[in-house]
Coordinates of C-alpha atoms and ligand atoms in Angstrom, one line a residue:
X407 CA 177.1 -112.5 -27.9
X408 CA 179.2 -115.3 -25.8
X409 CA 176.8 -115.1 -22.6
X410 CA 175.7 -118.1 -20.9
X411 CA 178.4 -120.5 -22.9
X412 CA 181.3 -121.8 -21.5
X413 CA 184.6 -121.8 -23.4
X414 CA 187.7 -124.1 -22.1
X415 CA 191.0 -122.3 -23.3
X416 CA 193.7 -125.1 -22.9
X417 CA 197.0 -123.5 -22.5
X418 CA 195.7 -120.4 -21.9
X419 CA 198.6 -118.9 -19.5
X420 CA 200.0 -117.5 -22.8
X421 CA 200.4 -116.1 -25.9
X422 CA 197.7 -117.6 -28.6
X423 CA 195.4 -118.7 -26.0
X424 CA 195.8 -116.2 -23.7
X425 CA 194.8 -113.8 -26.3
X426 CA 191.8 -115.9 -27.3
X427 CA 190.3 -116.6 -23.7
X428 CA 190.4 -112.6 -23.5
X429 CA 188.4 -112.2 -27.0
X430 CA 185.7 -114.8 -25.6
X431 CA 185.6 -113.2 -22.1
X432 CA 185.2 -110.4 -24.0
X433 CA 182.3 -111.6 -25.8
X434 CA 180.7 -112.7 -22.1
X435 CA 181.5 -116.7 -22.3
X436 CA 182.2 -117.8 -18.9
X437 CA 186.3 -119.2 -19.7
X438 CA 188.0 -121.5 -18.2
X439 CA 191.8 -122.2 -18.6
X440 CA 194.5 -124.0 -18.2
X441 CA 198.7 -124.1 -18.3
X442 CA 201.7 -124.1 -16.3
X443 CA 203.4 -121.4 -15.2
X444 CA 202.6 -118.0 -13.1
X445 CA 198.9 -117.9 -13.4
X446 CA 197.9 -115.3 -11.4
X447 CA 198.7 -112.2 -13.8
X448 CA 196.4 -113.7 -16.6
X449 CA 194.0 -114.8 -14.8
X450 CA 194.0 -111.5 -13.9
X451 CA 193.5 -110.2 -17.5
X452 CA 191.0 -112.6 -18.9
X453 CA 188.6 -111.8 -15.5
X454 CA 189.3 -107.8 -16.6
X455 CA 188.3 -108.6 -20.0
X456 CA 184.6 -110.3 -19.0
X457 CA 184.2 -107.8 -16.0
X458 CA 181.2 -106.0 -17.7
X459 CA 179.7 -109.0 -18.8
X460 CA 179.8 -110.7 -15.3
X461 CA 181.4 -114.0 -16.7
X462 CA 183.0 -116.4 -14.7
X463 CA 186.5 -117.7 -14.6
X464 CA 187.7 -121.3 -13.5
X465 CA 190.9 -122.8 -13.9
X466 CA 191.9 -126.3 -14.6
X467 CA 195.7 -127.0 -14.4
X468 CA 195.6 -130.6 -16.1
X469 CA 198.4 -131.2 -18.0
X470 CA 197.4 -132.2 -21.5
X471 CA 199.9 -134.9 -22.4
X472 CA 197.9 -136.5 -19.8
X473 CA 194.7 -138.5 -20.2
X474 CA 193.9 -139.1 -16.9
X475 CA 194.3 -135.4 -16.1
X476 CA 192.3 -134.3 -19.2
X477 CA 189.5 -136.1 -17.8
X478 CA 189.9 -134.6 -13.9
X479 CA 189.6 -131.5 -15.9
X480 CA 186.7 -132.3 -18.1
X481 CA 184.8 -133.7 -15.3
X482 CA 185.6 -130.4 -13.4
X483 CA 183.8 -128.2 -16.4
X484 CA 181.2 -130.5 -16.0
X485 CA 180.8 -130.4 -12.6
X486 CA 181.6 -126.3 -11.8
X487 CA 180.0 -125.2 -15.3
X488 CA 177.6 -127.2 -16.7
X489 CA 179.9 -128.1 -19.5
X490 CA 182.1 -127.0 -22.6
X491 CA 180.4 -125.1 -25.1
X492 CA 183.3 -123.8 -26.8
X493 CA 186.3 -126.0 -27.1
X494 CA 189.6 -124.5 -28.1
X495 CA 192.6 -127.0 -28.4
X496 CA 195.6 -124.7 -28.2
X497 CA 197.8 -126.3 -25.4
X498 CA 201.5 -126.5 -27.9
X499 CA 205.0 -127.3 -27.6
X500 CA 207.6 -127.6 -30.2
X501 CA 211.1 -129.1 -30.5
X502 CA 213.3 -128.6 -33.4
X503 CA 215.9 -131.3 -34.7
X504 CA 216.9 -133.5 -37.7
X505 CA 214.7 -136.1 -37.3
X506 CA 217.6 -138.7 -37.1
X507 CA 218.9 -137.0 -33.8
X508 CA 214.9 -136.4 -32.8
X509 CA 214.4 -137.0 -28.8
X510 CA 212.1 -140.2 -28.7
X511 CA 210.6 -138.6 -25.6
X512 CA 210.4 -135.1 -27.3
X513 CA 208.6 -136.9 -30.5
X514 CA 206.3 -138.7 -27.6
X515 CA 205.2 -135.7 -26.2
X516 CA 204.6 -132.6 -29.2
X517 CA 202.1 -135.6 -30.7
X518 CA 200.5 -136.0 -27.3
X519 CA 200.0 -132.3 -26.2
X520 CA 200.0 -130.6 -30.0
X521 CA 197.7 -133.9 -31.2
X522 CA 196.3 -136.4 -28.5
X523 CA 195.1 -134.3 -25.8
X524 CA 192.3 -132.4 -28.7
X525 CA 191.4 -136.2 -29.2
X526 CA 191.0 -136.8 -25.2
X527 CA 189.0 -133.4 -24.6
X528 CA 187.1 -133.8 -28.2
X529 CA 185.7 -136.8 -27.3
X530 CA 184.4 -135.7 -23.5
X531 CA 183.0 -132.4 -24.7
X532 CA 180.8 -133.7 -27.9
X533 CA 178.3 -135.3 -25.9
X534 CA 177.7 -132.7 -23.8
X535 CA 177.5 -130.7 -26.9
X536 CA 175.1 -132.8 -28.5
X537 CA 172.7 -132.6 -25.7
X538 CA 172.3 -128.8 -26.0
X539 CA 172.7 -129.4 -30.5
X540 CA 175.0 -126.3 -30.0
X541 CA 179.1 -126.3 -29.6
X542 CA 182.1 -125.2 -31.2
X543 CA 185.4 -127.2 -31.3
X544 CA 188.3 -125.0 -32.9
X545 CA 191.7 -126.6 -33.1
X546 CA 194.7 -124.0 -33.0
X547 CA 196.6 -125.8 -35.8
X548 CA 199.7 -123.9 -37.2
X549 CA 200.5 -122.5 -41.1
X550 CA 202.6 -126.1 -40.4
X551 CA 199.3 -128.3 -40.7
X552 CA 199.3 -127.4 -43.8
X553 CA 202.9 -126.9 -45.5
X554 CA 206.3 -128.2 -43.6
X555 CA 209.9 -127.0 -42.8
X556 CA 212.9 -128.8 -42.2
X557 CA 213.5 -130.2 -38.5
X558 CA 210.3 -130.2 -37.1
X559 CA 208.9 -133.4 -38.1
X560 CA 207.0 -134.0 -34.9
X561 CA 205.4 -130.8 -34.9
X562 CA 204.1 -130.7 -38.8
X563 CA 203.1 -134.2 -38.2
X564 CA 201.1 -133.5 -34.8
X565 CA 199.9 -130.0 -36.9
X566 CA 198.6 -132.1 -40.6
X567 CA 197.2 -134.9 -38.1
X568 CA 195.1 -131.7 -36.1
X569 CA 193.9 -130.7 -39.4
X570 CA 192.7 -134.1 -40.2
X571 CA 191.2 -134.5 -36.9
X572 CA 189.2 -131.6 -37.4
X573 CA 188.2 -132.7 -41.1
X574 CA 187.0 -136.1 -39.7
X575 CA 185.1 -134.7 -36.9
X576 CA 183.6 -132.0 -38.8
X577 CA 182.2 -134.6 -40.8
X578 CA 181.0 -136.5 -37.8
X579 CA 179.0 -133.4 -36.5
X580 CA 177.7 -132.1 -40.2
X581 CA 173.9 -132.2 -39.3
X582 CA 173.9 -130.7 -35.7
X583 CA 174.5 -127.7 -34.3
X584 CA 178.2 -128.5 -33.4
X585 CA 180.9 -126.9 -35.5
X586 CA 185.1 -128.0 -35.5
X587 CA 187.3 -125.9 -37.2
X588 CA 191.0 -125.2 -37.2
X589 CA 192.7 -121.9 -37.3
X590 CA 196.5 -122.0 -38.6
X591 CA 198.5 -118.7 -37.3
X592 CA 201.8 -118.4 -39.1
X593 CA 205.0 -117.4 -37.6
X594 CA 207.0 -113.9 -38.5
X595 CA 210.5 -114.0 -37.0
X596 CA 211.5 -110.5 -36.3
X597 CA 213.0 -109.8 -32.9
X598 CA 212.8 -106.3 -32.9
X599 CA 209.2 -105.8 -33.0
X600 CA 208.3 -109.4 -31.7
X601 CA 206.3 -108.2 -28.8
X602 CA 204.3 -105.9 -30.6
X603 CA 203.0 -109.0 -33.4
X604 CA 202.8 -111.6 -30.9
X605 CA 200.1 -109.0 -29.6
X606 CA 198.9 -107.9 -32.9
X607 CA 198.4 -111.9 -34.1
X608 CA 197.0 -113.0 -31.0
X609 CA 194.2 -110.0 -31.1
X610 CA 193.5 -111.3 -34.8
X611 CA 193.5 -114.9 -33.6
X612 CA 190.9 -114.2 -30.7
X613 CA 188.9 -112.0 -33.0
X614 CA 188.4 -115.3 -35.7
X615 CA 187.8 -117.5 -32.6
X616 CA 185.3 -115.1 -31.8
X617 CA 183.4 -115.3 -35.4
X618 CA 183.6 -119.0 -35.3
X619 CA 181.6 -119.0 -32.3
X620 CA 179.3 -116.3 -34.0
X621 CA 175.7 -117.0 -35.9
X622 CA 177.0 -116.0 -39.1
X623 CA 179.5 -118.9 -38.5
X624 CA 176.9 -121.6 -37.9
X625 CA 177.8 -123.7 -41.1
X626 CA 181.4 -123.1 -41.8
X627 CA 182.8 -127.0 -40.9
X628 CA 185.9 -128.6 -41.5
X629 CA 188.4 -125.5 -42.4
X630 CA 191.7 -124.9 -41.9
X631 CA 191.9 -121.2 -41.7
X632 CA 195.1 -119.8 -41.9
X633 CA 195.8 -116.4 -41.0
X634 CA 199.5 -116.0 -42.0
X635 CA 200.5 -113.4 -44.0
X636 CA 199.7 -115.2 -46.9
X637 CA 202.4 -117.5 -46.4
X638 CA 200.5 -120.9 -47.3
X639 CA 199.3 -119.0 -50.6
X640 CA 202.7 -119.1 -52.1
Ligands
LIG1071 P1 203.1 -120.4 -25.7 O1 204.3 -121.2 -25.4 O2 203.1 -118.9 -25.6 O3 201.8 -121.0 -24.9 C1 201.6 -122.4 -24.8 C2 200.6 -122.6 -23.7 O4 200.4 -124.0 -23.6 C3 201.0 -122.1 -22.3 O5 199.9 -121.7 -21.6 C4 201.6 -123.4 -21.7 O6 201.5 -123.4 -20.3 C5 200.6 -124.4 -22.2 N1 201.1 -125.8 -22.2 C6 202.3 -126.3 -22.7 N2 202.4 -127.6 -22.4 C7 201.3 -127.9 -21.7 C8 200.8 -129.1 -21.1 N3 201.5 -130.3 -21.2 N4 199.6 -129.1 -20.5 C9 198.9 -127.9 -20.4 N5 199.3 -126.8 -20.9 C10 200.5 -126.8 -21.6 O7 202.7 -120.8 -27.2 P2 201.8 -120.1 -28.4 O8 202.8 -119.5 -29.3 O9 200.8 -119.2 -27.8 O10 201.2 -121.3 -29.0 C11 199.8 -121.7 -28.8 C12 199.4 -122.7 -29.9 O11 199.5 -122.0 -31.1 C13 200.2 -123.9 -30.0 O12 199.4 -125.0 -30.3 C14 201.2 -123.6 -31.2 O13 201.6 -124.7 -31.9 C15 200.2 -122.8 -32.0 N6 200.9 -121.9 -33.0 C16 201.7 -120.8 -32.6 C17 202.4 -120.0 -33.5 C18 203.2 -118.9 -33.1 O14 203.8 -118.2 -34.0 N7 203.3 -118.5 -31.8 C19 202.2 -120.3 -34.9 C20 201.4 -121.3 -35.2 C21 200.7 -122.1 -34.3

């Protein structure tokens, strides 16, 4: 479905977008990604996951509370792929503290890696985008861009401002062929069987990714779609 498009994963080397650069591999998109850490084992897995579709992989390891970097990387798509046809913001951190004992530096960076850097590589993909009138921009918000809890000020605020973000620029992009979404996972705290959801959940994230990216999705704009449990509903 994905072949011949080009989807940039940022923070990729885990979890949520690990999972979701395998669902677009998958799907035959040519993925490139990004993190820190041990790369090697899941760069291994996303290149499994596109053998039969002959995709290609790149890797970018920009770090996204960076501007300069985000640009090195952006310019590398450009450069090695033609472009970014599927965007997916993901890249995440979180710190949890009273807000009167908040790190400044902590506060600094959850709004510039969870909120700045979808701004930085937003704004470098969408004319690209525009040029082929096709794209899709989908923002891996959190359950917490839309409701709060107690100590994680900079994270609901980076995860609300993500969901505007997306609003605004969905708006921007109404009458093309570009669509910006978000996509708010929840969070279930059970140790036991942690390993086993974490899977679960990032399957069902990579699998709405996917749809978004699909024909049938051509017109859904500007939601924040959470897949939760149900938790927002309350
Ligand atoms: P994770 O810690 O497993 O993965 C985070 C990824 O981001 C890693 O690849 C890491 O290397 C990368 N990263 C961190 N800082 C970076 C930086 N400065 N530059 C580049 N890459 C960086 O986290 P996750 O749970 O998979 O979360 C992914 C996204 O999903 C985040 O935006 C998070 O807020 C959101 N989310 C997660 C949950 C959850 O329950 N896990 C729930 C809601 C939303």
């Amino acid at each position: 479905m994905l072949q011949g498009k080009t989807a940039l994963v940022t923070g990729s080397t885990s979890g949520i977008g690990l999972g979701v650069a395998i669902g677009l591999a998958r799907e035959g998109a040519n993925v490139i990604m990004n993190g820190f850490g041990d790369t090697e084992a899941c760069r291994q897995q996303v290149a499994a996951a596109g053998l039969a579709k002959h995709i290609r992989l790149g890797f970018h390891g920009a770090d996204m509370s960076k501007p300069d970097e985000i640009r090195n990387m952006m310019d590398y798509a450009a450069k090695e792929f033609g472009g970014v046809d599927i965007l997916v913001n993901n890249a995440g951190i979180q710190h949890v503290s009273p807000v009167e004992d908040f790190p400044v530096e902590k506060w600094d960076a959850i709004i510039a890696i969870n909120l700045s850097s979808s701004f930085h590589t937003t704004r470098l993909a969408l004319p690209g985008m525009k040029q082929k009138n096709w794209g899709r921009v989908i923002n891996i918000a959190s359950a917490h861009g839309l409701v709060a809890s107690a100590h994680k000020s900079a994270y609901v605020a980076s995860k609300h401002g993500i969901v505007g973000f997306t609003k605004s620029v969905a708006l921007e992009t109404a009458t093309t062929g570009i669509t910006v979404n978000a996509i708010c996972p929840g969070w279930v705290l059970t140790p036991l069987v942690q390993k086993q959801i974490d899977d679960r959940a990032a399957r069902e994230l990579a699998d709405l990714a996917v749809f978004l990216c699909s024909k049938g999705a051509d017109n859904v704009r500007g939601v924040a779609w959470n897949v939760d449990g149900g938790w927002v509903a309350q």
